[in-house]
Short mmCIF file of C-alpha atoms in Angstrom, two decimals:
data_model
loop_
_atom_site.label_atom_id
_atom_site.label_comp_id
_atom_site.label_asym_id
_atom_site.label_seq_id
_atom_site.Cartn_x
_atom_site.Cartn_y
_atom_site.Cartn_z
CA UNK F 1 11.00 -21.52 29.56
CA UNK F 2 7.73 -19.96 28.36
CA UNK F 3 8.97 -16.49 29.27
CA UNK F 4 12.17 -17.13 27.32
CA UNK F 5 10.12 -18.08 24.24
CA UNK F 6 8.05 -14.89 24.57
CA UNK F 7 11.19 -12.76 24.82
CA UNK F 8 12.71 -14.49 21.79
CA UNK F 9 9.50 -13.93 19.86
CA UNK F 10 9.48 -10.23 20.71
CA UNK F 11 13.15 -9.87 19.85
CA UNK F 12 12.49 -11.56 16.49
CA UNK F 13 9.65 -9.16 15.73
CA UNK F 14 11.72 -6.15 16.82
CA UNK F 15 14.71 -7.24 14.75
CA UNK F 16 12.62 -7.89 11.66
CA UNK F 17 10.73 -4.63 12.13
CA UNK F 18 13.98 -2.67 12.38
CA UNK F 19 15.19 -4.35 9.20
CA UNK F 20 11.94 -3.55 7.44
CA UNK F 21 11.87 0.05 8.61
CA UNK F 22 15.48 0.68 7.63
CA UNK F 23 14.85 -0.69 4.15
CA UNK F 24 11.39 0.67 3.51
CA UNK F 25 12.12 4.02 5.14
CA UNK F 26 14.83 4.40 2.53
CA UNK F 27 12.46 3.40 -0.28
CA UNK F 28 9.74 5.74 0.98
CA UNK F 29 12.02 8.71 1.62
CA UNK F 30 13.81 8.36 -1.69
CA UNK F 31 10.48 8.28 -3.51
CA UNK F 32 9.19 11.34 -1.66
CA UNK F 33 12.41 13.32 -2.07
CA UNK F 34 12.96 12.50 -5.74
CA UNK F 35 9.40 13.17 -6.95
CA UNK F 36 9.63 17.00 -6.78
CA UNK F 37 12.67 16.85 -9.05
CA UNK F 38 10.56 14.96 -11.58
CA UNK F 39 8.04 17.81 -11.35
CA UNK F 40 10.79 20.35 -12.00
CA UNK F 41 12.41 18.51 -14.91
CA UNK F 42 9.35 17.04 -16.64
CA UNK F 43 6.75 19.74 -15.93
CA UNK F 44 3.35 19.58 -14.24
CA UNK F 45 1.56 17.69 -17.03
CA UNK F 46 4.16 14.93 -17.31
CA UNK F 47 4.20 14.70 -13.52
CA UNK F 48 0.43 14.35 -13.65
CA UNK F 49 1.02 11.42 -15.99
CA UNK F 50 3.22 9.81 -13.33
CA UNK F 51 0.40 10.39 -10.84
CA UNK F 52 -2.01 8.67 -13.23
CA UNK F 53 0.43 5.75 -13.46
CA UNK F 54 0.31 5.44 -9.66
CA UNK F 55 -3.49 5.39 -9.88
CA UNK F 56 -3.45 2.62 -12.51
CA UNK F 57 -1.14 0.53 -10.34
CA UNK F 58 -3.58 0.79 -7.45
CA UNK F 59 -6.59 -0.22 -9.54
CA UNK F 60 -4.78 -3.09 -11.22
CA UNK F 61 -4.31 -4.59 -7.76
CA UNK F 62 -7.88 -5.74 -8.35
CA UNK F 63 -6.35 -8.59 -10.34
CA UNK F 64 -4.22 -9.57 -7.34
CA UNK F 65 -7.22 -8.98 -5.04
CA UNK F 66 -5.98 -10.67 -1.90
CA UNK F 67 -3.85 -13.41 -3.46
CA UNK F 68 -0.56 -11.96 -2.19
CA UNK F 69 -1.51 -11.79 1.51
CA UNK F 70 -3.03 -15.26 1.18
CA UNK F 71 0.33 -16.55 -0.05
CA UNK F 72 2.17 -14.81 2.81
CA UNK F 73 -0.16 -16.43 5.32
CA UNK F 74 0.02 -19.86 3.66
CA UNK F 75 3.83 -19.86 3.56
CA UNK F 76 4.00 -18.76 7.21
CA UNK F 77 1.61 -21.54 8.21
CA UNK F 78 3.46 -24.21 6.21
CA UNK F 79 6.69 -23.25 7.97
CA UNK F 80 5.13 -24.01 11.35
CA UNK F 81 4.15 -27.55 10.26
CA UNK F 82 6.57 -30.48 10.68
CA UNK F 83 6.55 -31.40 6.97
CA UNK F 84 5.57 -27.98 5.67
CA UNK F 85 8.84 -27.17 3.91
CA UNK F 86 8.27 -30.01 1.43
CA UNK F 87 5.09 -28.37 0.12
CA UNK F 88 6.43 -24.80 -0.27
CA UNK F 89 7.66 -25.38 -3.82
CA UNK F 90 4.32 -26.81 -4.93
CA UNK F 91 2.56 -23.89 -3.26
CA UNK F 92 4.69 -21.32 -5.08
CA UNK F 93 4.21 -23.05 -8.44
CA UNK F 94 0.44 -23.12 -7.95
CA UNK F 95 0.39 -19.38 -7.29
CA UNK F 96 2.68 -18.77 -10.27
CA UNK F 97 0.12 -20.42 -12.54
CA UNK F 98 -2.58 -18.16 -11.10
CA UNK F 99 -0.56 -14.92 -11.26
CA UNK F 100 0.83 -15.32 -14.77
CA UNK F 101 -2.47 -14.96 -16.68
CA UNK F 102 -3.50 -12.11 -14.36
CA UNK F 103 -0.28 -10.21 -15.11
CA UNK F 104 -0.65 -10.75 -18.85
CA UNK F 105 -4.30 -9.69 -18.72
CA UNK F 106 -3.45 -6.47 -16.87
CA UNK F 107 -0.86 -5.47 -19.44
CA UNK F 108 -3.08 -6.29 -22.41
CA UNK F 109 -6.04 -4.35 -20.98
CA UNK F 110 -4.03 -1.18 -20.46
CA UNK F 111 -2.29 -1.34 -23.84
CA UNK F 112 -5.64 -1.88 -25.57
CA UNK F 113 -7.23 1.06 -23.75
CA UNK F 114 -4.26 3.44 -24.02
CA UNK F 115 -5.52 5.44 -27.01
CA UNK F 116 -8.99 5.91 -25.49
CA UNK F 117 -7.55 7.00 -22.14
CA UNK F 118 -5.23 9.49 -23.85
CA UNK F 119 -7.95 11.13 -25.93
CA UNK F 120 -11.14 10.77 -23.86
CA UNK F 121 -10.11 10.67 -20.20
CA UNK F 122 -7.01 12.75 -19.50
CA UNK F 123 -7.22 16.53 -19.89
CA UNK F 124 -3.81 17.42 -21.33
CA UNK F 125 -2.97 20.77 -22.93
CA UNK F 126 0.69 20.45 -23.96
CA UNK F 127 1.40 16.71 -24.24
CA UNK F 128 0.38 15.24 -27.60
CA UNK F 129 -2.13 12.34 -27.77
CA UNK F 130 0.51 10.13 -29.41
CA UNK F 131 2.90 10.72 -26.50
CA UNK F 132 0.16 10.00 -23.97
CA UNK F 133 -0.85 6.79 -25.77
CA UNK F 134 2.73 5.52 -25.91
CA UNK F 135 3.32 6.28 -22.21
CA UNK F 136 0.08 4.61 -21.11
CA UNK F 137 0.91 1.48 -23.12
CA UNK F 138 4.29 1.32 -21.38
CA UNK F 139 2.48 1.66 -18.05
CA UNK F 140 0.63 -1.55 -18.91
CA UNK F 141 3.91 -3.45 -19.34
CA UNK F 142 5.33 -2.05 -16.08
CA UNK F 143 2.21 -2.94 -14.12
CA UNK F 144 2.20 -6.50 -15.48
CA UNK F 145 5.81 -6.97 -14.40
CA UNK F 146 5.23 -5.49 -10.94
CA UNK F 147 2.12 -7.57 -10.41
CA UNK F 148 4.04 -10.75 -11.18
CA UNK F 149 6.98 -9.75 -8.97
CA UNK F 150 4.54 -9.24 -6.08
CA UNK F 151 4.01 -13.02 -6.06
CA UNK F 152 7.67 -13.68 -5.32
CA UNK F 153 7.95 -10.85 -2.79
CA UNK F 154 5.02 -12.35 -0.90
CA UNK F 155 6.65 -15.78 -0.79
CA UNK F 156 9.90 -14.33 0.55
CA UNK F 157 7.96 -12.28 3.10
CA UNK F 158 6.15 -15.40 4.29
CA UNK F 159 9.54 -17.05 4.83
CA UNK F 160 10.42 -14.04 7.03
CA UNK F 161 13.65 -13.38 5.11
CA UNK F 162 13.40 -9.69 5.83
CA UNK F 163 17.10 -8.82 5.57
CA UNK F 164 17.41 -10.06 1.98
CA UNK F 165 14.02 -8.66 0.98
CA UNK F 166 14.87 -5.18 2.21
CA UNK F 167 18.32 -5.19 0.63
CA UNK F 168 16.72 -6.08 -2.70
CA UNK F 169 14.01 -3.43 -2.30
CA UNK F 170 16.64 -0.78 -1.53
CA UNK F 171 18.65 -1.74 -4.63
CA UNK F 172 15.61 -1.64 -6.92
CA UNK F 173 14.40 1.67 -5.44
CA UNK F 174 17.84 3.22 -5.95
CA UNK F 175 17.85 2.17 -9.58
CA UNK F 176 14.24 3.21 -10.15
CA UNK F 177 14.36 6.68 -8.59
CA UNK F 178 17.96 7.83 -8.98
CA UNK F 179 18.24 6.24 -12.41
CA UNK F 180 15.04 7.97 -13.47
CA UNK F 181 16.28 11.29 -12.10
CA UNK F 182 19.60 10.95 -13.91
CA UNK F 183 17.72 10.22 -17.13
CA UNK F 184 15.37 13.23 -16.99
CA UNK F 185 17.99 15.66 -15.68
CA UNK F 186 20.90 14.78 -17.98
CA UNK F 187 19.65 12.94 -21.05
CA UNK F 188 15.96 13.29 -21.92
CA UNK F 189 12.88 15.06 -20.60
CA UNK F 190 10.61 13.07 -22.86
CA UNK F 191 8.12 11.13 -20.67
CA UNK F 192 8.28 8.25 -23.17
CA UNK F 193 11.96 7.69 -22.36
CA UNK F 194 11.17 7.86 -18.65
CA UNK F 195 8.56 5.09 -18.87
CA UNK F 196 10.77 2.95 -21.14
CA UNK F 197 13.43 3.10 -18.43
CA UNK F 198 10.85 2.02 -15.84
CA UNK F 199 10.00 -1.02 -18.00
CA UNK F 200 13.65 -2.08 -17.83
CA UNK F 201 13.71 -1.64 -14.04
CA UNK F 202 10.49 -3.66 -13.71
CA UNK F 203 12.01 -6.54 -15.68
CA UNK F 204 15.14 -6.57 -13.49
CA UNK F 205 12.98 -6.51 -10.36
CA UNK F 206 10.86 -9.46 -11.48
CA UNK F 207 13.88 -11.59 -12.41
CA UNK F 208 15.63 -10.81 -9.12
CA UNK F 209 12.72 -11.78 -6.86
CA UNK F 210 11.75 -14.78 -8.99
CA UNK F 211 15.27 -16.19 -8.77
CA UNK F 212 15.40 -15.85 -4.99
CA UNK F 213 11.93 -17.29 -4.36
CA UNK F 214 12.50 -20.28 -6.61
CA UNK F 215 15.80 -21.09 -4.92
CA UNK F 216 14.13 -21.00 -1.51
CA UNK F 217 10.99 -22.85 -2.61
CA UNK F 218 11.95 -25.04 -5.58
CA UNK F 219 9.20 -26.89 -7.43
CA UNK F 220 9.51 -30.71 -7.50
CA UNK F 221 10.03 -30.53 -11.28
CA UNK F 222 9.68 -27.86 -13.96
CA UNK F 223 6.37 -29.26 -15.28
CA UNK F 224 4.65 -29.10 -11.87
CA UNK F 225 1.06 -27.88 -12.12
CA UNK F 226 -1.61 -26.64 -9.76
CA UNK F 227 -1.68 -28.52 -6.47
CA UNK F 228 -5.41 -28.44 -5.70
CA UNK F 229 -5.20 -30.31 -2.36
CA UNK F 230 -2.73 -27.66 -1.20
CA UNK F 231 -4.74 -24.73 -2.58
CA UNK F 232 -8.17 -25.88 -1.43
CA UNK F 233 -7.79 -24.92 2.28
CA UNK F 234 -6.51 -21.48 1.22
CA UNK F 235 -9.36 -20.64 -1.16
CA UNK F 236 -12.12 -19.67 1.35
CA UNK F 237 -9.76 -17.28 3.13
CA UNK F 238 -8.42 -15.96 -0.19
CA UNK F 239 -11.93 -15.45 -1.58
CA UNK F 240 -13.11 -13.35 1.36
CA UNK F 241 -9.83 -11.46 1.35
CA UNK F 242 -10.12 -10.87 -2.41
CA UNK F 243 -13.53 -9.22 -2.20
CA UNK F 244 -12.33 -7.14 0.74
CA UNK F 245 -9.28 -6.08 -1.28
CA UNK F 246 -11.47 -5.02 -4.21
CA UNK F 247 -13.67 -2.94 -1.94
CA UNK F 248 -10.62 -1.47 -0.20
CA UNK F 249 -9.25 -0.27 -3.53
CA UNK F 250 -12.59 1.32 -4.38
CA UNK F 251 -12.65 3.08 -1.00
CA UNK F 252 -9.13 4.45 -1.29
CA UNK F 253 -8.90 5.19 -5.02
CA UNK F 254 -12.35 6.38 -6.12
CA UNK F 255 -11.54 10.03 -5.41
CA UNK F 256 -8.36 9.81 -7.49
CA UNK F 257 -10.19 8.29 -10.45
CA UNK F 258 -12.89 10.96 -10.43
CA UNK F 259 -10.37 13.77 -10.03
CA UNK F 260 -8.20 12.42 -12.87
CA UNK F 261 -11.19 13.03 -15.15
CA UNK F 262 -12.23 16.35 -13.59
CA UNK F 263 -8.90 18.15 -13.17
CA UNK F 264 -6.60 19.39 -15.93
CA UNK F 265 -3.51 17.18 -16.09
CA UNK F 266 -1.23 19.86 -14.60
CA UNK F 267 -3.54 20.30 -11.59
CA UNK F 268 -3.76 16.54 -11.27
CA UNK F 269 0.02 16.65 -11.01
CA UNK F 270 -0.35 18.95 -7.99
CA UNK F 271 -2.98 16.65 -6.52
CA UNK F 272 -0.56 13.76 -7.01
CA UNK F 273 1.77 15.49 -4.55
CA UNK F 274 -1.03 15.47 -1.97
CA UNK F 275 -1.82 11.83 -2.75
CA UNK F 276 1.87 10.92 -2.44
CA UNK F 277 2.12 12.39 1.06
CA UNK F 278 -1.18 10.78 2.11
CA UNK F 279 -0.02 7.41 0.78
CA UNK F 280 3.36 7.92 2.45
CA UNK F 281 1.66 8.29 5.82
CA UNK F 282 -0.12 4.96 5.35
CA UNK F 283 3.01 3.30 3.95
CA UNK F 284 4.93 4.12 7.11
CA UNK F 285 3.19 1.15 8.70
CA UNK F 286 4.15 -1.30 5.94
CA UNK F 287 7.49 -2.47 7.40
CA UNK F 288 5.86 -3.22 10.74
CA UNK F 289 2.90 -4.94 9.09
CA UNK F 290 5.13 -7.13 6.92
CA UNK F 291 6.78 -8.38 10.10
CA UNK F 292 3.61 -8.44 12.17
CA UNK F 293 1.23 -10.47 10.00
CA UNK F 294 3.36 -13.63 9.67
CA UNK F 295 4.18 -13.47 13.38
CA UNK F 296 0.54 -13.03 14.45
CA UNK F 297 -0.39 -15.94 12.18
CA UNK F 298 2.30 -18.20 13.65
CA UNK F 299 1.27 -17.34 17.22
CA UNK F 300 -2.37 -18.21 16.47
CA UNK F 301 -1.36 -21.44 14.72
CA UNK F 302 0.60 -22.42 17.85
CA UNK F 303 -2.32 -21.57 20.16
CA UNK F 304 -0.53 -18.64 21.86
CA UNK F 305 -3.50 -16.27 21.76
CA UNK F 306 -2.59 -14.06 24.73
CA UNK F 307 0.84 -13.38 23.25
CA UNK F 308 -0.78 -12.54 19.93
CA UNK F 309 -3.13 -10.03 21.62
CA UNK F 310 -0.25 -8.40 23.50
CA UNK F 311 1.77 -8.08 20.30
CA UNK F 312 -1.25 -6.66 18.44
CA UNK F 313 -1.85 -3.96 21.09
CA UNK F 314 1.83 -3.01 21.26
CA UNK F 315 2.08 -2.62 17.49
CA UNK F 316 -1.15 -0.59 17.33
CA UNK F 317 0.10 1.68 20.12
CA UNK F 318 3.42 2.26 18.34
CA UNK F 319 1.78 3.16 15.03
CA UNK F 320 -0.72 5.61 16.53
CA UNK F 321 1.94 7.27 18.70
CA UNK F 322 3.95 8.01 15.57
CA UNK F 323 1.27 8.77 12.99
CA UNK F 324 -1.25 10.93 14.84
CA UNK F 325 1.20 13.74 15.75
CA UNK F 326 2.87 13.52 12.34
CA UNK F 327 -0.40 13.93 10.45
CA UNK F 328 -1.51 16.80 12.69
CA UNK F 329 1.77 18.63 12.11
CA UNK F 330 1.46 18.18 8.34
CA UNK F 331 -2.08 19.56 8.49
CA UNK F 332 -0.93 22.68 10.33
CA UNK F 333 2.07 23.36 8.09
CA UNK F 334 0.73 22.21 4.71
CA UNK F 335 1.71 25.16 2.50
CA UNK F 336 5.25 25.74 3.81
CA UNK F 337 5.83 21.98 3.73
CA UNK F 338 4.86 21.66 0.06
CA UNK F 339 6.90 24.75 -0.87
CA UNK F 340 9.98 23.51 1.01
CA UNK F 341 9.55 20.12 -0.65
CA UNK F 342 9.01 21.24 -4.24
CA UNK F 343 10.19 24.86 -4.44
CA UNK F 344 7.00 25.46 -6.46
CA UNK F 345 4.80 28.20 -4.99
CA UNK F 346 1.90 27.39 -7.33
CA UNK F 347 1.92 23.76 -6.19
CA UNK F 348 2.08 24.85 -2.53
CA UNK F 349 -0.87 27.25 -2.84
CA UNK F 350 -2.98 24.73 -4.72
CA UNK F 351 -2.23 21.82 -2.35
CA UNK F 352 -2.45 23.46 1.07
CA UNK F 353 -6.28 23.56 1.46
CA UNK F 354 -6.60 19.81 0.83
CA UNK F 355 -3.39 18.28 2.20
CA UNK F 356 -4.37 18.64 5.86
CA UNK F 357 -7.61 16.70 5.52
CA UNK F 358 -5.94 13.97 3.47
CA UNK F 359 -3.07 13.65 5.97
CA UNK F 360 -5.38 13.32 8.97
CA UNK F 361 -7.67 10.88 7.17
CA UNK F 362 -4.73 8.73 6.07
CA UNK F 363 -3.35 8.47 9.61
CA UNK F 364 -6.77 7.35 10.85
CA UNK F 365 -7.02 4.83 8.02
CA UNK F 366 -3.61 3.36 8.90
CA UNK F 367 -4.75 2.94 12.50
CA UNK F 368 -8.09 1.46 11.42
CA UNK F 369 -6.30 -1.19 9.37
CA UNK F 370 -5.26 -2.91 12.60
CA UNK F 371 -8.78 -4.29 12.92
CA UNK F 372 -8.17 -6.09 9.64
CA UNK F 373 -4.84 -7.44 10.93
CA UNK F 374 -6.59 -8.93 13.96
CA UNK F 375 -9.15 -10.69 11.76
CA UNK F 376 -6.36 -11.83 9.43
CA UNK F 377 -4.56 -13.50 12.33
CA UNK F 378 -7.74 -15.29 13.38
CA UNK F 379 -8.44 -16.32 9.79
CA UNK F 380 -12.00 -14.99 10.14
CA UNK F 381 -12.60 -12.43 7.42
CA UNK F 382 -16.41 -12.32 7.33
CA UNK F 383 -16.57 -9.27 9.62
CA UNK F 384 -14.12 -7.36 7.46
CA UNK F 385 -16.08 -8.35 4.38
CA UNK F 386 -19.29 -6.90 5.80
CA UNK F 387 -17.44 -3.80 6.93
CA UNK F 388 -16.00 -3.30 3.44
CA UNK F 389 -19.40 -3.74 1.76
CA UNK F 390 -21.18 -1.31 4.08
CA UNK F 391 -18.34 1.23 3.90
CA UNK F 392 -18.38 1.09 0.11
CA UNK F 393 -22.15 1.53 -0.07
CA UNK F 394 -21.84 4.65 2.09
CA UNK F 395 -18.54 6.07 0.84
CA UNK F 396 -19.09 5.86 -2.92
CA UNK F 397 -22.18 8.11 -3.08
CA UNK F 398 -20.77 10.47 -0.43
CA UNK F 399 -17.49 10.88 -2.33
CA UNK F 400 -19.24 11.28 -5.69
CA UNK F 401 -21.55 13.98 -4.33
CA UNK F 402 -18.72 15.75 -2.52
CA UNK F 403 -16.61 15.92 -5.69
CA UNK F 404 -19.62 16.93 -7.80
CA UNK F 405 -20.46 19.87 -5.55
CA UNK F 406 -17.06 20.93 -4.19
CA UNK F 407 -14.43 19.34 -6.45
CA UNK F 408 -11.09 18.50 -4.87
CA UNK F 409 -11.98 20.31 -1.63
CA UNK F 410 -15.09 18.17 -1.25
CA UNK F 411 -12.99 15.05 -1.84
CA UNK F 412 -10.59 16.05 0.95
CA UNK F 413 -13.38 16.69 3.47
CA UNK F 414 -15.17 13.44 2.58
CA UNK F 415 -11.90 11.51 2.87
CA UNK F 416 -11.37 12.71 6.43
CA UNK F 417 -14.89 12.48 7.83
CA UNK F 418 -15.56 9.02 6.37
CA UNK F 419 -12.33 7.69 7.92
CA UNK F 420 -13.01 9.35 11.29
CA UNK F 421 -16.57 8.01 11.53
CA UNK F 422 -15.43 4.48 10.74
CA UNK F 423 -12.64 4.63 13.31
CA UNK F 424 -15.06 5.75 16.01
CA UNK F 425 -17.47 2.84 15.47
CA UNK F 426 -15.81 -0.23 13.98
CA UNK F 427 -13.05 -1.34 16.41
CA UNK F 428 -15.50 -1.96 19.27
CA UNK F 429 -17.49 -4.34 17.06
CA UNK F 430 -14.42 -6.30 15.95
CA UNK F 431 -13.04 -6.60 19.47
CA UNK F 432 -16.38 -7.72 20.88
CA UNK F 433 -16.67 -10.52 18.32
CA UNK F 434 -13.07 -11.76 18.34
CA UNK F 435 -11.21 -10.61 21.45
CA UNK F 436 -13.46 -8.91 24.03
CA UNK F 437 -10.69 -8.61 26.58
CA UNK F 438 -8.55 -6.20 24.56
CA UNK F 439 -10.99 -3.36 23.85
CA UNK F 440 -10.54 -1.53 27.14
CA UNK F 441 -6.75 -1.50 26.72
CA UNK F 442 -7.08 -0.45 23.06
CA UNK F 443 -9.47 2.40 23.89
CA UNK F 444 -7.25 3.61 26.72
CA UNK F 445 -4.29 3.75 24.32
CA UNK F 446 -6.26 5.68 21.70
CA UNK F 447 -7.61 8.24 24.16
CA UNK F 448 -4.21 8.83 25.71
CA UNK F 449 -2.43 9.21 22.36
CA UNK F 450 -5.15 11.52 20.97
CA UNK F 451 -5.05 13.69 24.10
CA UNK F 452 -1.26 13.99 24.01
CA UNK F 453 -1.39 14.89 20.31
CA UNK F 454 -3.97 17.61 20.99
CA UNK F 455 -1.92 19.01 23.88
CA UNK F 456 1.21 19.06 21.76
CA UNK F 457 -0.55 20.90 18.94
CA UNK F 458 -2.08 23.39 21.36
CA UNK F 459 1.38 24.17 22.71
CA UNK F 460 2.79 24.42 19.17
CA UNK F 461 0.11 26.88 18.04
CA UNK F 462 0.11 28.85 21.27
CA UNK F 463 -3.54 28.09 22.08
#
């Protein structure tokens, strides 16, 4: 009977992972394939503005700061309790009342700062300050809508309704990317029109996910308020996760902030191509993680620790087997890859010296994140908090000095070597504190995958 339960659990994870990958692979590939057309139709400076919008979205996650994964975990835990379904509506309403002021605050902050950003931060040569100001203000509205929709996505993810979630994500991505491409290719190349269209898509997205989540987790009545007894057990975990999320954003986005001030907007557009590929490498793990985290949490809540460890190791092995060779191949073929992708020789020449280091560093970062997933499943975030603090104290001055002395090339080298050093040291500490029995198996997997990647590259290059 126990073996049957294990097999059913694995089949559930595999099925949900396949659903997630099919949906999110579409979203990721569409985004990557469509972006070069934006570069061609809008020009390098307007594309740099889209890159700056991506940067703002990342930094405004500070206002979410761990609330979304806390909701995913809380919903997953409530489902495993006998009377848990009765409290899901009160849980969602409580998080709604937390997210709403955060979303409004994010939009107001960006709109208020739009004129200053346009005239004192971005280095534009052809786009007028009035155009920049209008576009940045629209970014504030889009970010507020997306932040609020994240609440509902997290609730649906915690319910493990992956089929519906991915169908909705595919629909929104199709509208966002293909609709945007149709707009800039056939009707208007004005970036203001592009961002106004994205506001409309953001509103549709928020209404769609809100409607689904509220049907699945209805509040007892429309005047329901914060349920403090329900929130109180979540707060310590959410607080540690929030600080970790803030530090994570600093670690992954500091280089992009500094370069947005240093580089002309057209060159920042080229750098945005590099950042898109680097982010794409890390995002390849998202479908698996969205399936994995609720399942790891449920297994721990049910006391099935050995099964959780086995699932953790299998998922880590799968990710590294896919990402390490992919990143190495991108590093070797950076210039022809960018040229084939964009058809822009200037973008390919500019990007090739930095793309390899960013690709390798991003693959290592995606693999390193599994140590966070293990701590998440145990509900013990203090180790990750200390790791984030120490990493930030080291990485911030290193990245600042690297960019000061070597510009974008220094940023690329610092990105890689900081990630590689962390990956060499941190997993052993986490495993020793939480799950000593898994480190030997984990290390064996990493050495084998790294060796096979190196052998494959040696054969490819003729060494």
